[in-house]
Short mmCIF file of C-alpha atoms in Angstrom, two decimals:
data_model
loop_
_atom_site.label_atom_id
_atom_site.label_comp_id
_atom_site.label_asym_id
_atom_site.label_seq_id
_atom_site.Cartn_x
_atom_site.Cartn_y
_atom_site.Cartn_z
CA UNK A 1 125.21 95.31 107.79
CA UNK A 2 125.26 92.21 109.92
CA UNK A 3 125.57 88.48 109.49
CA UNK A 4 125.41 85.51 111.85
CA UNK A 5 126.84 82.32 110.43
CA UNK A 6 126.13 78.72 111.44
CA UNK A 7 123.81 79.58 114.30
CA UNK A 8 120.20 80.70 114.65
CA UNK A 9 119.79 84.47 114.98
CA UNK A 10 118.89 85.95 118.35
CA UNK A 11 115.45 87.56 118.35
CA UNK A 12 116.08 90.87 120.09
CA UNK A 13 113.64 92.94 118.10
CA UNK A 14 110.62 92.70 120.38
CA UNK A 15 107.06 91.80 119.45
CA UNK A 16 105.76 92.39 115.95
CA UNK A 17 103.66 95.46 115.30
CA UNK A 18 101.15 96.31 112.61
CA UNK A 19 98.51 94.16 110.99
CA UNK A 20 98.39 90.44 111.56
CA UNK A 21 99.81 88.46 108.63
CA UNK A 22 97.93 86.11 106.37
CA UNK A 23 99.53 83.01 104.86
CA UNK A 24 102.52 84.49 103.05
CA UNK A 25 104.37 81.46 101.77
CA UNK A 26 104.17 79.32 98.67
CA UNK A 27 105.89 78.86 95.32
CA UNK A 28 105.89 81.45 92.56
CA UNK A 29 103.76 79.09 90.49
CA UNK A 30 100.97 79.48 93.06
CA UNK A 31 101.07 75.90 94.31
CA UNK A 32 100.59 75.72 98.11
CA UNK A 33 103.32 74.27 100.33
CA UNK A 34 103.13 70.57 101.03
CA UNK A 35 100.81 69.48 103.80
CA UNK A 36 102.53 69.55 107.16
CA UNK A 37 105.68 71.23 105.83
CA UNK A 38 107.06 74.20 107.77
CA UNK A 39 106.86 77.36 105.69
CA UNK A 40 109.00 80.47 105.49
CA UNK A 41 107.50 83.34 107.54
CA UNK A 42 107.33 86.67 105.75
CA UNK A 43 107.80 85.20 102.28
CA UNK A 44 104.97 86.10 99.90
CA UNK A 45 103.78 83.79 97.16
CA UNK A 46 105.14 86.09 94.45
CA UNK A 47 108.68 86.12 95.91
CA UNK A 48 111.18 86.07 93.04
CA UNK A 49 114.68 86.57 94.41
CA UNK A 50 116.78 88.00 97.22
CA UNK A 51 119.57 90.47 96.43
CA UNK A 52 122.69 90.22 98.58
CA UNK A 53 125.09 93.11 97.97
CA UNK A 54 128.87 93.13 98.42
CA UNK A 55 131.53 95.86 97.99
CA UNK A 56 133.83 93.54 96.01
CA UNK A 57 132.23 90.83 93.88
CA UNK A 58 135.04 88.26 93.86
CA UNK A 59 135.76 88.62 97.58
CA UNK A 60 132.05 88.69 98.43
CA UNK A 61 131.40 85.49 96.50
CA UNK A 62 134.25 83.75 98.33
CA UNK A 63 132.92 84.93 101.70
CA UNK A 64 129.37 83.81 100.89
CA UNK A 65 130.55 80.37 99.78
CA UNK A 66 132.60 79.96 102.95
CA UNK A 67 129.70 80.95 105.19
CA UNK A 68 127.08 78.78 103.48
CA UNK A 69 128.91 75.87 101.86
CA UNK A 70 127.14 76.64 98.57
CA UNK A 71 128.64 77.18 95.15
CA UNK A 72 127.64 80.24 93.15
CA UNK A 73 127.17 80.50 89.38
CA UNK A 74 128.35 83.56 87.42
CA UNK A 75 125.33 85.49 86.19
CA UNK A 76 126.63 88.35 84.06
CA UNK A 77 127.10 92.10 83.89
CA UNK A 78 124.63 94.98 83.98
CA UNK A 79 125.75 97.45 81.28
CA UNK A 80 125.57 101.04 82.44
CA UNK A 81 124.89 100.09 86.06
CA UNK A 82 128.48 99.24 86.99
CA UNK A 83 127.51 95.89 88.50
CA UNK A 84 127.69 92.17 87.84
CA UNK A 85 126.32 89.21 89.72
CA UNK A 86 126.57 85.59 90.76
CA UNK A 87 123.50 83.41 91.33
CA UNK A 88 122.70 80.71 93.89
CA UNK A 89 119.78 78.24 93.94
CA UNK A 90 117.44 79.33 96.75
CA UNK A 91 113.94 78.15 97.64
CA UNK A 92 111.75 79.24 100.54
CA UNK A 93 111.25 76.57 103.18
CA UNK A 94 108.07 74.60 102.61
CA UNK A 95 107.88 75.26 98.86
CA UNK A 96 107.89 72.13 96.73
CA UNK A 97 109.03 71.24 93.25
CA UNK A 98 111.31 73.69 91.44
CA UNK A 99 109.90 77.20 92.00
CA UNK A 100 111.45 80.02 90.03
CA UNK A 101 113.31 81.64 92.91
CA UNK A 102 116.99 82.30 93.57
CA UNK A 103 119.56 84.42 95.41
CA UNK A 104 121.61 87.08 93.64
CA UNK A 105 125.01 88.29 94.84
CA UNK A 106 125.45 91.79 93.42
CA UNK A 107 128.74 93.67 93.36
CA UNK A 108 130.89 96.04 91.30
CA UNK A 109 131.80 94.91 87.79
CA UNK A 110 135.60 95.36 87.40
CA UNK A 111 135.08 95.95 83.67
CA UNK A 112 132.90 99.05 84.25
CA UNK A 113 133.39 102.51 85.75
CA UNK A 114 133.61 102.21 89.57
CA UNK A 115 131.54 105.40 89.88
CA UNK A 116 128.58 103.58 88.34
CA UNK A 117 128.86 100.79 90.90
CA UNK A 118 129.08 103.31 93.74
CA UNK A 119 125.73 104.76 92.67
CA UNK A 120 124.16 101.29 92.42
CA UNK A 121 125.52 100.07 95.76
CA UNK A 122 125.30 103.02 98.17
CA UNK A 123 126.42 102.28 101.71
CA UNK A 124 127.47 98.71 100.94
CA UNK A 125 130.59 98.00 103.00
CA UNK A 126 130.13 94.27 103.56
CA UNK A 127 127.88 91.31 102.89
CA UNK A 128 124.30 92.52 103.39
CA UNK A 129 120.69 91.98 102.35
CA UNK A 130 120.06 94.88 99.97
CA UNK A 131 116.54 94.28 98.63
CA UNK A 132 114.15 91.63 97.32
CA UNK A 133 111.96 91.19 94.27
CA UNK A 134 108.35 90.14 93.77
CA UNK A 135 107.12 88.78 90.45
CA UNK A 136 103.42 89.68 90.21
CA UNK A 137 101.10 87.79 87.91
CA UNK A 138 100.31 91.09 86.18
CA UNK A 139 103.19 93.58 86.30
CA UNK A 140 101.28 96.49 84.78
CA UNK A 141 98.28 95.85 87.04
CA UNK A 142 100.53 95.85 90.12
CA UNK A 143 102.11 99.14 89.05
CA UNK A 144 98.67 100.66 88.48
CA UNK A 145 97.53 99.41 91.89
CA UNK A 146 100.56 101.06 93.50
CA UNK A 147 99.88 104.31 91.66
CA UNK A 148 96.29 104.32 92.88
CA UNK A 149 97.31 103.59 96.48
CA UNK A 150 100.11 106.16 96.48
CA UNK A 151 102.90 103.63 97.05
CA UNK A 152 106.22 105.13 95.95
CA UNK A 153 107.96 102.44 93.92
CA UNK A 154 110.09 104.85 91.89
CA UNK A 155 109.83 104.29 88.14
CA UNK A 156 109.67 101.41 85.69
CA UNK A 157 112.92 100.63 83.87
CA UNK A 158 113.95 98.32 81.06
CA UNK A 159 116.96 96.30 82.19
CA UNK A 160 119.36 93.79 80.65
CA UNK A 161 122.56 91.92 81.33
CA UNK A 162 124.95 89.81 79.32
CA UNK A 163 125.04 86.13 80.22
CA UNK A 164 128.28 84.10 80.39
CA UNK A 165 127.35 82.32 77.14
CA UNK A 166 127.14 85.63 75.29
CA UNK A 167 123.37 85.95 75.39
CA UNK A 168 121.31 88.89 76.59
CA UNK A 169 118.71 88.68 79.33
CA UNK A 170 116.10 91.47 79.32
CA UNK A 171 113.42 92.37 81.85
CA UNK A 172 111.40 95.21 83.36
CA UNK A 173 111.51 96.29 86.97
CA UNK A 174 110.60 99.08 89.33
CA UNK A 175 113.47 100.96 90.92
CA UNK A 176 113.50 103.69 93.52
CA UNK A 177 116.54 105.64 94.72
CA UNK A 178 117.08 105.54 97.62
CA UNK A 179 115.52 102.16 98.32
CA UNK A 180 112.04 102.39 99.82
CA UNK A 181 111.95 101.49 103.53
CA UNK A 182 115.61 100.51 103.53
CA UNK A 183 115.02 97.75 100.99
CA UNK A 184 112.17 96.16 102.95
CA UNK A 185 109.64 97.24 100.31
CA UNK A 186 109.99 94.88 97.34
CA UNK A 187 110.68 95.98 93.83
CA UNK A 188 108.54 94.45 91.08
CA UNK A 189 110.04 92.45 88.23
CA UNK A 190 108.71 91.12 84.93
CA UNK A 191 110.92 88.72 82.97
CA UNK A 192 108.77 88.99 79.85
CA UNK A 193 109.88 86.52 77.18
CA UNK A 194 113.34 86.00 78.70
CA UNK A 195 114.00 82.71 80.48
CA UNK A 196 113.88 83.10 84.24
CA UNK A 197 117.41 83.01 85.73
CA UNK A 198 116.39 80.13 87.99
CA UNK A 199 116.06 77.95 84.88
CA UNK A 200 119.81 78.21 84.38
CA UNK A 201 120.63 76.98 87.85
CA UNK A 202 121.07 73.35 88.77
CA UNK A 203 118.12 71.12 89.62
CA UNK A 204 116.73 71.89 93.05
CA UNK A 205 116.06 69.30 95.77
CA UNK A 206 113.03 69.41 98.03
CA UNK A 207 112.82 71.77 101.00
CA UNK A 208 113.62 68.91 103.40
CA UNK A 209 117.27 69.00 102.32
CA UNK A 210 118.40 70.56 105.61
CA UNK A 211 116.83 69.54 108.92
CA UNK A 212 117.88 70.04 112.50
CA UNK A 213 116.83 66.48 113.34
CA UNK A 214 120.13 65.25 111.90
CA UNK A 215 123.04 65.99 114.29
CA UNK A 216 125.27 66.55 111.29
CA UNK A 217 122.90 69.24 110.06
CA UNK A 218 122.81 71.09 113.38
CA UNK A 219 126.61 70.76 113.69
CA UNK A 220 128.15 71.45 110.28
CA UNK A 221 131.59 70.36 111.49
CA UNK A 222 130.24 66.87 112.20
CA UNK A 223 129.77 66.16 108.50
CA UNK A 224 132.16 68.78 107.15
CA UNK A 225 135.37 69.21 109.16
CA UNK A 226 136.29 72.21 107.04
CA UNK A 227 133.26 74.07 108.41
CA UNK A 228 135.14 74.70 111.66
CA UNK A 229 137.95 76.36 109.72
CA UNK A 230 136.84 79.72 108.30
CA UNK A 231 139.83 79.71 105.93
CA UNK A 232 138.83 76.43 104.33
CA UNK A 233 137.13 76.53 100.92
CA UNK A 234 133.57 75.35 100.50
CA UNK A 235 133.62 71.56 100.04
CA UNK A 236 133.09 70.16 96.60
CA UNK A 237 129.72 68.44 96.53
CA UNK A 238 128.58 65.67 94.23
CA UNK A 239 125.03 67.02 94.34
CA UNK A 240 124.23 70.72 93.85
CA UNK A 241 123.50 72.68 97.00
CA UNK A 242 120.24 74.60 97.12
CA UNK A 243 119.96 77.04 100.00
CA UNK A 244 116.74 77.52 101.93
CA UNK A 245 115.14 80.87 102.66
CA UNK A 246 113.99 80.35 106.25
CA UNK A 247 112.28 83.71 106.82
CA UNK A 248 112.09 87.39 105.97
CA UNK A 249 111.60 89.87 108.83
CA UNK A 250 110.57 93.46 108.22
CA UNK A 251 110.89 96.45 110.54
CA UNK A 252 110.66 100.23 110.57
CA UNK A 253 109.45 103.34 112.42
CA UNK A 254 106.06 103.18 110.65
CA UNK A 255 105.06 99.49 110.61
CA UNK A 256 101.59 100.12 109.22
CA UNK A 257 102.86 102.13 106.27
CA UNK A 258 105.47 99.50 105.35
CA UNK A 259 102.99 96.67 105.78
CA UNK A 260 100.47 98.47 103.57
CA UNK A 261 103.09 99.06 100.86
CA UNK A 262 104.00 95.36 100.77
CA UNK A 263 100.31 94.44 100.71
CA UNK A 264 99.60 96.74 97.75
CA UNK A 265 102.57 95.45 95.75
CA UNK A 266 102.13 91.73 96.52
CA UNK A 267 98.47 91.45 97.57
CA UNK A 268 99.58 89.75 100.79
CA UNK A 269 99.97 90.92 104.36
CA UNK A 270 103.16 90.46 106.36
CA UNK A 271 104.13 91.33 109.92
CA UNK A 272 106.29 94.40 110.48
CA UNK A 273 108.17 95.16 113.71
CA UNK A 274 108.48 98.63 115.18
CA UNK A 275 112.09 99.84 115.01
CA UNK A 276 114.06 103.07 114.78
CA UNK A 277 115.32 102.28 111.27
CA UNK A 278 113.62 100.74 108.26
CA UNK A 279 114.96 97.54 106.80
CA UNK A 280 114.70 93.77 106.76
CA UNK A 281 116.50 90.59 107.77
CA UNK A 282 116.81 87.50 105.60
CA UNK A 283 117.73 84.17 107.18
CA UNK A 284 118.97 81.42 104.88
CA UNK A 285 120.29 77.95 105.70
CA UNK A 286 122.68 75.55 104.06
CA UNK A 287 125.26 72.87 104.86
CA UNK A 288 127.02 75.19 107.30
CA UNK A 289 123.94 76.24 109.24
CA UNK A 290 121.95 79.46 109.29
CA UNK A 291 123.12 82.84 108.06
CA UNK A 292 121.18 86.03 108.81
CA UNK A 293 121.79 89.03 106.58
CA UNK A 294 120.55 92.50 107.48
CA UNK A 295 119.90 95.64 105.46
CA UNK A 296 122.57 98.22 104.72
CA UNK A 297 123.41 100.31 107.77
CA UNK A 298 121.11 98.40 110.12
CA UNK A 299 122.40 96.46 113.10
CA UNK A 300 120.33 93.64 114.69
#
């Protein structure tokens, strides 16, 4: 696990290996990014959400809010999985409108058996990028394509969680234990007739919300004195804060195999770096600068 707050990450991973990427950015609705807008490298058009795991949900939410300046929204519990979550508005850089994407903070549910949470969150000792989801246009077709190509996605499961208003959200997903390629291989999700969780989050601004052209944006303390004090709470904002997904970076000992798996599941090609361990890095940005989160057990 690793995180770098309020500063760009250092690229010490070497040149990318594997197949050259095609355009892998754009909203879940399929609309292309705006002309001239910078896009998020490594983010496929079917990107649904990023899962950030924590060993203690309440403490992890506080830490995330301090590092980013964002406010999270309680999501609900996952019966039988031992976990609960908080949600944060998140859109990939360069995507316009209000795409159905978000960030999930996943941690143990105090109301459930801790042993269940331990099985759902193996190796999670701090704030980390655990995995990410893709929402294919045809879930069953994507699963069949993976079966034909020999991509190990685990199995298909019916999932649900209770929402804070007492409702029940139900969906299907693929799940493999342990995570394939250290979480770098996406799991597939199908929300069916349930409303997408992003609908319940606050309205999202455009992807130009944070820019480095503004000195206050490059120096969070200039516009937010509390940003220089790690003990200070996230500032109350009149407008909702939507975080930006700046990039996803994938790596592993077999770049071609990982790249092929992502291509089969998402029908897009991404770059994969050669590395001793499999995993991925997710860089997000907000009022307090950039934060890079790395897979469980992997150090940048």
